[in-house]
GROMACS .gro file of C-alpha atoms in nm:
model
  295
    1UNK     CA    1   2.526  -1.459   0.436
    2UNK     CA    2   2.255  -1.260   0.371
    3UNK     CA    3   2.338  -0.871   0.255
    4UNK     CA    4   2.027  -0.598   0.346
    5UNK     CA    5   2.028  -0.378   0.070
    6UNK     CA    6   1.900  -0.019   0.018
    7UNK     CA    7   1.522  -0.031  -0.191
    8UNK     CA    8   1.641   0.228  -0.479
    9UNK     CA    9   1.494   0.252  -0.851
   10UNK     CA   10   1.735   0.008  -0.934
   11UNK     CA   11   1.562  -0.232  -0.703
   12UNK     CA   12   1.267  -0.223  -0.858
   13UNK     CA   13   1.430  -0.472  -1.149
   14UNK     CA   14   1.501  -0.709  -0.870
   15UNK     CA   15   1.149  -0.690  -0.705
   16UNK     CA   16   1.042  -0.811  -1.031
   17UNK     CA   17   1.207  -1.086  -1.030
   18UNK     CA   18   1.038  -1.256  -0.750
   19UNK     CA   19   0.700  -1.071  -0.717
   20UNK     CA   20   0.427  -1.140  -0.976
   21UNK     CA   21   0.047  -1.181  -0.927
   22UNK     CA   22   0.047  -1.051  -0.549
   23UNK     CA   23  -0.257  -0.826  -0.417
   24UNK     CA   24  -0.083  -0.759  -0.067
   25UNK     CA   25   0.025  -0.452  -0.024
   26UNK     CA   26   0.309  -0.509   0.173
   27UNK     CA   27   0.504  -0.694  -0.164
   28UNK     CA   28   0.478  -0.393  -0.411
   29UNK     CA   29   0.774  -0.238  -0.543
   30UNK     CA   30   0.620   0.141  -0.538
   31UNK     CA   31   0.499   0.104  -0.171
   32UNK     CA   32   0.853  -0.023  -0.023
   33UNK     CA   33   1.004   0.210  -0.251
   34UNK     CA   34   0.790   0.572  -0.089
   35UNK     CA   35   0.813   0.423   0.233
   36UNK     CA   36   1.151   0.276   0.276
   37UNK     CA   37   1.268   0.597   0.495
   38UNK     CA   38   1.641   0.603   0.552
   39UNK     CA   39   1.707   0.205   0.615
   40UNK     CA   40   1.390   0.136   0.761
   41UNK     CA   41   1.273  -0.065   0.472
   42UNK     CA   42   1.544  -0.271   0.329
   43UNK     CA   43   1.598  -0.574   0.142
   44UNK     CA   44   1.750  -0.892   0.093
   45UNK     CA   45   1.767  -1.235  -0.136
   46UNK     CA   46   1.833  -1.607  -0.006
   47UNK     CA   47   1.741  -1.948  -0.199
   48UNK     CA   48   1.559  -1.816  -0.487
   49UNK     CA   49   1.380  -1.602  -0.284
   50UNK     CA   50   1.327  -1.207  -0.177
   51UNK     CA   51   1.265  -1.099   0.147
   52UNK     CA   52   1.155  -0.745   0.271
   53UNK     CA   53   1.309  -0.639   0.641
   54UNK     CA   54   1.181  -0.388   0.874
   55UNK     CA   55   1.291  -0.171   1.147
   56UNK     CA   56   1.238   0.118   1.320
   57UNK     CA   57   1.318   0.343   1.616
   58UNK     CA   58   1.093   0.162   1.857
   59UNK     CA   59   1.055  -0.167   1.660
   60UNK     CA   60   1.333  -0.442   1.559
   61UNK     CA   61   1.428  -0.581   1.275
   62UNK     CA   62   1.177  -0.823   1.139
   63UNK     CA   63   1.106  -0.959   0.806
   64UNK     CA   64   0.872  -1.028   0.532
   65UNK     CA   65   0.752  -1.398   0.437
   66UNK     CA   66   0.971  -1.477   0.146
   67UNK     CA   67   0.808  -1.435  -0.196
   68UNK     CA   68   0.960  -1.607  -0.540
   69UNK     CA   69   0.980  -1.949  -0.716
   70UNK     CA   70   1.283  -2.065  -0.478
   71UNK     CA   71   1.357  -2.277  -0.202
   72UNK     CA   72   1.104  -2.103   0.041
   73UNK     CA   73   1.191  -2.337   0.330
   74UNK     CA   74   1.549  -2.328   0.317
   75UNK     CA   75   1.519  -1.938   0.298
   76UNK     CA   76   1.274  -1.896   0.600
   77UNK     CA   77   1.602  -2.084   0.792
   78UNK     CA   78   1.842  -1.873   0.666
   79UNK     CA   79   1.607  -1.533   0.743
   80UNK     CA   80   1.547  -1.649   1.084
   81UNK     CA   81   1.915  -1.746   1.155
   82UNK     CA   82   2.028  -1.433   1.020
   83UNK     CA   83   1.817  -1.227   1.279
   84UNK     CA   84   1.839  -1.460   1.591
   85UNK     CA   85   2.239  -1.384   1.512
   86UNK     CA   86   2.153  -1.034   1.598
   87UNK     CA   87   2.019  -1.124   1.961
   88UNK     CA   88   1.712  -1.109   1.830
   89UNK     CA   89   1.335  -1.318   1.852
   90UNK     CA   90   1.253  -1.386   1.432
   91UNK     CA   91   0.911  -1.223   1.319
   92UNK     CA   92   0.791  -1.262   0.979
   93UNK     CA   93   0.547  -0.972   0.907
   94UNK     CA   94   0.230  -0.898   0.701
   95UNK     CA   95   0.185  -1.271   0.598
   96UNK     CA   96  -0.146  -1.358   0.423
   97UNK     CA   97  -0.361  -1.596   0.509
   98UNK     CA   98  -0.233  -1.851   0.236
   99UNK     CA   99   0.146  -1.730   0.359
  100UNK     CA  100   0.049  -1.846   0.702
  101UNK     CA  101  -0.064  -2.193   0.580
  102UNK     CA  102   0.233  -2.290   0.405
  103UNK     CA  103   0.420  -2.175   0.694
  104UNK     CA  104   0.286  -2.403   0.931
  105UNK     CA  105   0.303  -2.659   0.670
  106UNK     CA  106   0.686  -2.597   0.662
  107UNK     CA  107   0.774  -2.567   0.993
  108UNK     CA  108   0.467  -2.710   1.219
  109UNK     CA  109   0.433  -2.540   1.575
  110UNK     CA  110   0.698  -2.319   1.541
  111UNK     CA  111   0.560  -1.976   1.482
  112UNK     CA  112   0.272  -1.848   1.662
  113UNK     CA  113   0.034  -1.621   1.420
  114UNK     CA  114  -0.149  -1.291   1.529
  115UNK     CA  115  -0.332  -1.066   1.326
  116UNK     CA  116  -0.229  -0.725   1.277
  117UNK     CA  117  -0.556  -0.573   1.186
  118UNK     CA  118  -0.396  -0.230   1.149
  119UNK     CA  119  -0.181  -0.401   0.844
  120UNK     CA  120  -0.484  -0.536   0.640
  121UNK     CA  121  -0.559  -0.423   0.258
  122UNK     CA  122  -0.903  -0.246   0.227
  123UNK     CA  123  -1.062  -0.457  -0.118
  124UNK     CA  124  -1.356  -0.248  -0.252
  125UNK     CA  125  -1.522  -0.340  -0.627
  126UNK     CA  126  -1.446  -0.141  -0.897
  127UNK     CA  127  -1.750  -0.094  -1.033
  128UNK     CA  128  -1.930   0.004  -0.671
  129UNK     CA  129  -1.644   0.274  -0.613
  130UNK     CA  130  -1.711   0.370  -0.959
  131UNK     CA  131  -2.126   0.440  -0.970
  132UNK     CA  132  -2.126   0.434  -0.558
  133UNK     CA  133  -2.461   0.213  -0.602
  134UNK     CA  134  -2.650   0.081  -0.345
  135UNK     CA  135  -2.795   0.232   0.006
  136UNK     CA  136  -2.486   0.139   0.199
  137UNK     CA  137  -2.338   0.401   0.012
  138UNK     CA  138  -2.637   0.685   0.011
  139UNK     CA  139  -2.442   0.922   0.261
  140UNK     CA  140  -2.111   0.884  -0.008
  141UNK     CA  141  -2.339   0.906  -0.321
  142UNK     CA  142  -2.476   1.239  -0.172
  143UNK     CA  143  -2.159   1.430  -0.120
  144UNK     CA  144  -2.076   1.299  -0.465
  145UNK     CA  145  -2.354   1.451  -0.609
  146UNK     CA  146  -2.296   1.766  -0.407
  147UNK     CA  147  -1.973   1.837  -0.600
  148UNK     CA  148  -2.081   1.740  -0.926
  149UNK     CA  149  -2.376   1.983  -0.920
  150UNK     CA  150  -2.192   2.279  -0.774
  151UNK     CA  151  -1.831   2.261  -0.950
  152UNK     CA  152  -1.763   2.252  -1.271
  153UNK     CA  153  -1.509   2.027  -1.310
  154UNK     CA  154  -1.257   1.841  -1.573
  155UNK     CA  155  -1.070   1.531  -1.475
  156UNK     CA  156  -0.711   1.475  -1.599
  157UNK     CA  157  -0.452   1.232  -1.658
  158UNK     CA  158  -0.169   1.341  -1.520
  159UNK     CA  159   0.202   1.335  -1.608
  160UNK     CA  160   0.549   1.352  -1.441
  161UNK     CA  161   0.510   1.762  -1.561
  162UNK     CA  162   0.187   1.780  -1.319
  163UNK     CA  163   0.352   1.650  -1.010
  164UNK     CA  164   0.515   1.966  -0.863
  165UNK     CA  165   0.109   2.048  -0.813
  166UNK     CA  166   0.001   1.743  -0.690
  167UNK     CA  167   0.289   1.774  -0.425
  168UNK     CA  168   0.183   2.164  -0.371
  169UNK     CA  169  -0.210   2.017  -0.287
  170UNK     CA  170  -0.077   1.766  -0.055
  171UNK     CA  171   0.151   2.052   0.162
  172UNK     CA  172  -0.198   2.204   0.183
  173UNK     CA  173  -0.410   1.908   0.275
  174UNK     CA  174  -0.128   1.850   0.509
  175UNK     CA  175  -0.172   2.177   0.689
  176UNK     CA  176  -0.528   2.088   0.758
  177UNK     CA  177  -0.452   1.761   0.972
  178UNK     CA  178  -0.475   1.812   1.349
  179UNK     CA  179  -0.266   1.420   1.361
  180UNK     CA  180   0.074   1.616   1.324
  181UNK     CA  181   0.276   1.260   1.428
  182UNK     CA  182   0.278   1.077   1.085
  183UNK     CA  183   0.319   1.400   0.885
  184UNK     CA  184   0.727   1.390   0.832
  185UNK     CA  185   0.689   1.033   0.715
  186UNK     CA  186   0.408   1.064   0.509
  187UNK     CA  187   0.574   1.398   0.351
  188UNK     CA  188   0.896   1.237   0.231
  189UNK     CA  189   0.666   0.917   0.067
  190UNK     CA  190   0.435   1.149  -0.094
  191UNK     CA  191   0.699   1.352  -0.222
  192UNK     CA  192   0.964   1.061  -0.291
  193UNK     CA  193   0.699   0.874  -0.511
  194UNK     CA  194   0.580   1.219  -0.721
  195UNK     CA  195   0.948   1.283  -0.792
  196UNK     CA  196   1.017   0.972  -0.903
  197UNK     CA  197   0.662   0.905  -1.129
  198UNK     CA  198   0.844   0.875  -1.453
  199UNK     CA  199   1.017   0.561  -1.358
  200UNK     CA  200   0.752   0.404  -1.168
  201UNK     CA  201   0.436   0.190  -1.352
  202UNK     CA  202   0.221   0.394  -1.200
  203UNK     CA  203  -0.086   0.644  -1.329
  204UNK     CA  204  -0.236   0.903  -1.184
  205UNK     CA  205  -0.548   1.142  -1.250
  206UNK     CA  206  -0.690   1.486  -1.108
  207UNK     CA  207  -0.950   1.679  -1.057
  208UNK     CA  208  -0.973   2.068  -1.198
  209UNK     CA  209  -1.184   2.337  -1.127
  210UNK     CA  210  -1.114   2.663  -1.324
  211UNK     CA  211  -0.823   2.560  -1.412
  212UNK     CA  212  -0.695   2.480  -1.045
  213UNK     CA  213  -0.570   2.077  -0.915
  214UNK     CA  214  -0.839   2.005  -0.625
  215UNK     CA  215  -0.807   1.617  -0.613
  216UNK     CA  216  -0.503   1.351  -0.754
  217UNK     CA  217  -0.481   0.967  -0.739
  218UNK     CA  218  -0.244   0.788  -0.797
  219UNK     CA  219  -0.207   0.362  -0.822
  220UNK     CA  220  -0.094   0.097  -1.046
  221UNK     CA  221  -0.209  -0.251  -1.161
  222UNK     CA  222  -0.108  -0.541  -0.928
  223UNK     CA  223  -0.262  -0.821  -1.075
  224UNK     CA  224  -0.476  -0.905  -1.339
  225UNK     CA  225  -0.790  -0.801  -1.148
  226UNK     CA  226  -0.669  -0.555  -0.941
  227UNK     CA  227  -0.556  -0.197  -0.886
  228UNK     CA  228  -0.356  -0.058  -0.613
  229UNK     CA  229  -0.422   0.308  -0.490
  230UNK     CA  230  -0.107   0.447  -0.350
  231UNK     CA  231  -0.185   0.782  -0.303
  232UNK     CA  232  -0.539   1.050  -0.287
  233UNK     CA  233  -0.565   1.354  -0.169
  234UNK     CA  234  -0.799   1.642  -0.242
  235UNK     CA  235  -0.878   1.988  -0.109
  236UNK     CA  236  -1.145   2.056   0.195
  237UNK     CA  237  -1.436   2.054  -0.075
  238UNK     CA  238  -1.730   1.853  -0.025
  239UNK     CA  239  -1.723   1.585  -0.245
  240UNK     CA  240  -1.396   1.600  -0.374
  241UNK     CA  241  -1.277   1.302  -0.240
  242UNK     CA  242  -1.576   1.078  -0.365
  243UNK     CA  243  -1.558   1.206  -0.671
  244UNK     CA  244  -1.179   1.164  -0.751
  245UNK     CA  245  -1.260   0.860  -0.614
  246UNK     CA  246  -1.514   0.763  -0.868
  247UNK     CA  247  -1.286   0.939  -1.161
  248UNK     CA  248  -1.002   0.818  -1.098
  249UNK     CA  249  -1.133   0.463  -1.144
  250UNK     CA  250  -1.407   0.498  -1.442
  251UNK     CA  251  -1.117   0.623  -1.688
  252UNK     CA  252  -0.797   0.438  -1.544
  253UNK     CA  253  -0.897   0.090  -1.418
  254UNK     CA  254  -1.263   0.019  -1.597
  255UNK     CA  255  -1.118  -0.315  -1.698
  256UNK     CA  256  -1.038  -0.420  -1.333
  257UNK     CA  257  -1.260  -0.581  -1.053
  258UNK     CA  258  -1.063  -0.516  -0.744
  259UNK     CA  259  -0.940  -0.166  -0.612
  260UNK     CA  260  -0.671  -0.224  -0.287
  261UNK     CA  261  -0.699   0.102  -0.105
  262UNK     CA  262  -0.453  -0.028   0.150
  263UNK     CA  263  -0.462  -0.037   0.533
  264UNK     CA  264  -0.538   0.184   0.801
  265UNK     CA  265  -0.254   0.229   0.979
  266UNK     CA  266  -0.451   0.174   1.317
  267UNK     CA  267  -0.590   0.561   1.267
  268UNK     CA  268  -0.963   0.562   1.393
  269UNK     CA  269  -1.019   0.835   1.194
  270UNK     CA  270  -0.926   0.650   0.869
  271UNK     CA  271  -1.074   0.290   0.963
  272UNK     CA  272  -1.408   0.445   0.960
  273UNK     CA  273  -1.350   0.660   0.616
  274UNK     CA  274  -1.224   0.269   0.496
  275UNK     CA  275  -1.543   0.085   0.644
  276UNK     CA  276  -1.763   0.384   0.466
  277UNK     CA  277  -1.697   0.248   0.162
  278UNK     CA  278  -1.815  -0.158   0.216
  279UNK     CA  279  -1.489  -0.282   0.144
  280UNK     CA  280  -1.577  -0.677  -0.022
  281UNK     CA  281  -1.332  -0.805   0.198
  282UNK     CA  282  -1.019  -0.736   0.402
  283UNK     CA  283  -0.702  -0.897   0.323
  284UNK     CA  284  -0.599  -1.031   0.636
  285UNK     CA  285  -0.240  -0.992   0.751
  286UNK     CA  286  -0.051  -1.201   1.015
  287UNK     CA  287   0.300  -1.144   1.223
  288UNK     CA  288   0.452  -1.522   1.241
  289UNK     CA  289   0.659  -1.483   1.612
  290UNK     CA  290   0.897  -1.783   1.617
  291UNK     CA  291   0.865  -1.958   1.890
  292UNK     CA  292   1.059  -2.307   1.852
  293UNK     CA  293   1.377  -2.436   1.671
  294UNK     CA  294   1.318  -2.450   1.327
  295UNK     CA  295   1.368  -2.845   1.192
   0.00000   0.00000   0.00000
């Protein structure tokens, strides 16, 4: 039987266990932990294996593709037995493209894949979010320059003792959003991941000017070439944002090639802000629906 447990900071010891090496998004330990809500992100182990499950208010239970050096077949039988026990139709979520291959390889014809475009990672080159070269990026190079000519400014490293006043700037850049509907949700993860930054492998950096936090970033390494951004935010100051942005990367994550600034959540508004930037690719992710006996 499989047991859902709680994602806690004793999970993240667990998570480890399985999960090395993956850019996706959707199989870090920091992002399950921030967004795990009360039960809506849980977890669970089968045949080597760790799974991720999700649920919500309007949306059942569905799962992860299982991740780890175990019997993945034998554990993609026991995940979907274990939900089609609750009434339910088995969907595997946020697969990548190589997840959906040795799926179908595993159990042929019975899943049928569709993209969730909302779901897919954002992959931009270090170096180009760094110097913001090329015409593509004129209109983001410009605001850039903007700040750096009008504000004297002195980037940071920040600590666990800066957080209180990275959560402060957020409460303000909050205020500012018209889209009120995501703003409980995205309050608790912001403020669940600050509180806990000590214990997480995570770094963050911010922006000062006189003396005042304008702009904070905070990621973490993934894999060997690449950085996940969990979390930016900056005050309504032209510029700020780029140049964070920029920072944030040129004294962190210089020895990386790949920055994952995550998905868009199916927000217009932030799809476009994404696109800005030339992402070098999106990392696709798939919902597997089961749709025949698994043999």
């Amino acid at each position: 039987m499989i047991e859902r447990k709680e994602i806690d900071l004793a999970s993240q010891s667990v998570f480890g266990q399985y999960i090395h090496n993956l850019d996706n998004s959707t199989y870090n330990f920091t992002n399950m932990y921030m967004w795990a809500g009360d039960g809506d992100i849980t977890y669970g182990e089968t045949d080597g294996c760790l799974a991720i499950f999700f649920q919500g208010k309007r949306r059942p239970l569905s799962v992860s593709y299982p991740v780890g050096d175990g019997d993945r077949k034998n554990a993609i039988l026991h995940l979907s037995n274990y939900i089609r026990e609750l009434d339910l139709r088995p969907v595997f979520r946020n697969l990548s493209r190589e997840m959906v291959a040795e799926l179908e390889s595993l159990y042929p014809g019975a899943f049928e894949f569709v993209e969730d475009r909302a779901a897919a990672d954002y992959i931009y080159e270090t170096e180009k979010m760094i110097t913001l070269s090329g015409k593509k990026l004129h209109a983001k190079r410009n605001h850039y320059n903007f700040f750096k000519n009008n504000y004297a400014y002195v980037y940071r490293q920040l600590t666990a003792e800066d957080m209180p006043d990275c959560m402060a700037l957020f409460e303000r850049w909050l205020d500012e959003k018209e889209n009120k509907k995501w703003i409980g949700t995205s309050r608790e993860a912001t403020a669940k991941l600050l509180g806990s930054f000590a214990a997480l492998p995570v770094r963050a950096g911010g922006l000062y000017v006189e003396d005042e936090l304008i702009a904070f970033s905070v990621g973490e390494p993934v894999t060997e070439d690449t950085v996940l951004v969990h979390l930016e935010f900056a005050a309504d100051i032209r510029g700020a944002f780029n140049v964070i942005n920029s920072e944030f990367c040129a004294h962190e994550w210089p020895g990386y090639t790949y920055v994952n600034r995550e998905e868009d959540m199916g927000l217009d508004g932030l799809r476009q802000t994404k696109l800005a930037y030339r992402p070098v690719r999106l990392l696709e992710k798939f919902n597997a629906v089961q749709i025949a006996p698994l043999q």
